[in-house]
CSV table of C-alpha atoms in Angstrom, one decimal:
chain,number,residue,atom,x,y,z
K,406,MET,CA,94.3,-95.4,194.4
K,407,THR,CA,91.7,-94.2,196.9
K,408,THR,CA,90.0,-90.9,196.2
K,409,LEU,CA,89.2,-88.5,199.0
K,410,PRO,CA,85.8,-86.9,199.0
K,411,THR,CA,85.8,-83.3,197.5
K,412,LEU,CA,85.3,-81.8,200.9
K,413,ALA,CA,88.4,-83.5,202.3
K,414,VAL,CA,90.5,-82.6,199.2
K,415,PHE,CA,89.5,-78.9,199.5
K,416,ALA,CA,90.3,-79.0,203.3
K,417,LYS,CA,93.7,-80.5,202.7
K,418,ARG,CA,94.7,-78.2,199.9
K,419,LEU,CA,93.4,-75.1,201.7
K,420,LYS,CA,95.5,-75.9,204.8
K,421,GLN,CA,98.6,-76.7,202.7
K,422,ALA,CA,98.3,-73.5,200.7
K,423,ARG,CA,97.6,-71.3,203.7
K,424,HIS,CA,100.6,-72.7,205.6
K,425,ALA,CA,102.8,-72.2,202.5
K,426,ARG,CA,101.7,-68.6,202.4
K,427,GLY,CA,102.4,-68.2,206.1
K,428,LEU,CA,98.9,-67.0,207.0
K,429,SER,CA,96.8,-67.9,210.1
K,430,GLN,CA,93.2,-68.8,209.6
K,431,ARG,CA,92.3,-65.4,211.1
K,432,GLU,CA,94.5,-63.5,208.7
K,433,LEU,CA,93.2,-65.4,205.7
K,434,GLY,CA,89.6,-64.8,206.7
K,435,ASP,CA,90.3,-61.1,207.2
K,436,HIS,CA,92.1,-60.8,203.9
K,437,ILE,CA,89.1,-62.2,202.0
K,438,GLY,CA,86.7,-59.8,203.7
K,439,LEU,CA,85.1,-62.0,206.4
K,440,GLY,CA,86.7,-60.1,209.3
K,441,LYS,CA,89.1,-61.5,211.8
K,442,GLN,CA,86.7,-63.3,214.1
K,443,VAL,CA,84.2,-64.6,211.5
K,444,GLY,CA,87.0,-65.3,209.1
K,445,SER,CA,89.0,-67.4,211.6
K,446,THR,CA,85.9,-69.5,212.4
K,447,ARG,CA,84.9,-70.0,208.7
K,448,ILE,CA,88.4,-71.0,207.5
K,449,ASN,CA,88.7,-73.4,210.5
K,450,ARG,CA,85.3,-74.9,209.5
K,451,TYR,CA,86.5,-75.4,205.9
K,452,GLU,CA,89.7,-77.0,207.1
K,453,GLN,CA,87.9,-79.3,209.5
K,454,GLN,CA,85.4,-80.3,206.8
K,455,LYS,CA,82.5,-78.9,208.9
K,456,ALA,CA,81.4,-76.5,206.2
K,457,ARG,CA,81.4,-76.4,202.4
K,458,CYS,CA,83.0,-73.4,200.7
K,459,ASP,CA,81.0,-71.8,197.9
K,460,MET,CA,82.8,-71.4,194.6
K,461,ASP,CA,83.1,-67.6,194.8
K,462,THR,CA,84.7,-67.8,198.2
K,463,ALA,CA,87.0,-70.6,197.1
K,464,ALA,CA,88.1,-68.3,194.2
K,465,GLN,CA,88.7,-65.4,196.6
K,466,ILE,CA,90.7,-67.8,198.9
K,467,ALA,CA,92.8,-69.0,195.9
K,468,LYS,CA,93.5,-65.5,194.8
K,469,GLU,CA,94.6,-64.4,198.3
K,470,LEU,CA,96.8,-67.4,198.6
K,471,GLY,CA,98.3,-66.8,195.2
K,472,VAL,CA,97.4,-70.2,193.8
K,473,PRO,CA,95.1,-71.4,191.0
K,474,LEU,CA,91.6,-72.3,192.0
K,475,ALA,CA,92.2,-75.8,190.5
K,476,LEU,CA,94.9,-76.4,193.1
K,477,LEU,CA,92.3,-76.4,195.9
K,478,PHE,CA,90.5,-79.3,194.2
K,479,ALA,CA,93.5,-81.4,193.0
K,480,GLU,CA,92.8,-85.0,194.0
K,481,SER,CA,96.4,-86.1,194.2
K,482,ASP,CA,99.6,-84.6,195.4
K,483,THR,CA,101.2,-85.1,192.0
K,484,LEU,CA,98.4,-83.2,190.3
K,485,ALA,CA,98.6,-80.4,192.9
K,486,GLU,CA,102.4,-80.1,192.3
K,487,MET,CA,101.8,-80.0,188.5
K,488,ILE,CA,99.1,-77.3,188.8
K,489,LEU,CA,101.2,-75.1,191.0
K,490,ALA,CA,104.4,-75.6,188.8
K,491,PHE,CA,102.4,-75.0,185.6
K,492,SER,CA,100.9,-71.8,187.0
K,493,LYS,CA,104.4,-70.4,187.5
K,494,LEU,CA,105.3,-70.7,183.9
K,495,THR,CA,104.9,-67.9,181.3
K,496,LYS,CA,102.0,-68.3,179.0
K,497,SER,CA,104.4,-69.1,176.2
K,498,ASP,CA,106.0,-71.9,178.2
K,499,GLN,CA,102.6,-73.2,179.2
K,500,GLY,CA,101.6,-73.5,175.6
K,501,LYS,CA,104.9,-75.3,174.7
K,502,LEU,CA,104.5,-77.7,177.6
K,503,VAL,CA,100.9,-78.5,176.6
K,504,ALA,CA,102.0,-79.2,173.0
K,505,GLU,CA,104.8,-81.5,174.3
K,506,LEU,CA,102.3,-83.4,176.5
K,507,LYS,CA,99.8,-83.8,173.7
K,508,LYS,CA,102.6,-85.1,171.5
K,509,LYS,CA,103.7,-87.6,174.1
K,510,ILE,CA,100.2,-88.8,174.7
K,511,ALA,CA,99.6,-89.2,171.0
K,512,SER,CA,102.8,-91.2,170.5
K,513,LYS,CA,101.8,-93.5,173.4
K,514,SER,CA,98.3,-94.2,171.9
K,515,ASP,CA,100.0,-95.0,168.5
K,516,LYS,CA,101.9,-97.9,170.1
């Protein structure tokens, strides 16, 4: 499995999440407080891998898009799907799922 550089992963996940939310680059930039013109340029530069996003801005973007910050850094599509699905569960169901996964992992290592 080839791993994309972090900048490429962030660009891909940002674009996917923005499209899923139905926002333009301009709208997203404006919603996170960059203004329409500057915001459009900045989001475009992130998606084109021309600029690095600082963590505070990445957190603002994730919040505005309604996704966990970790999603924007998920290295595989499967991991991205799991992060998004997990985030939609109740805290109780998240705890149950984590316990089940730990049990499954433990039983595999016993074999």
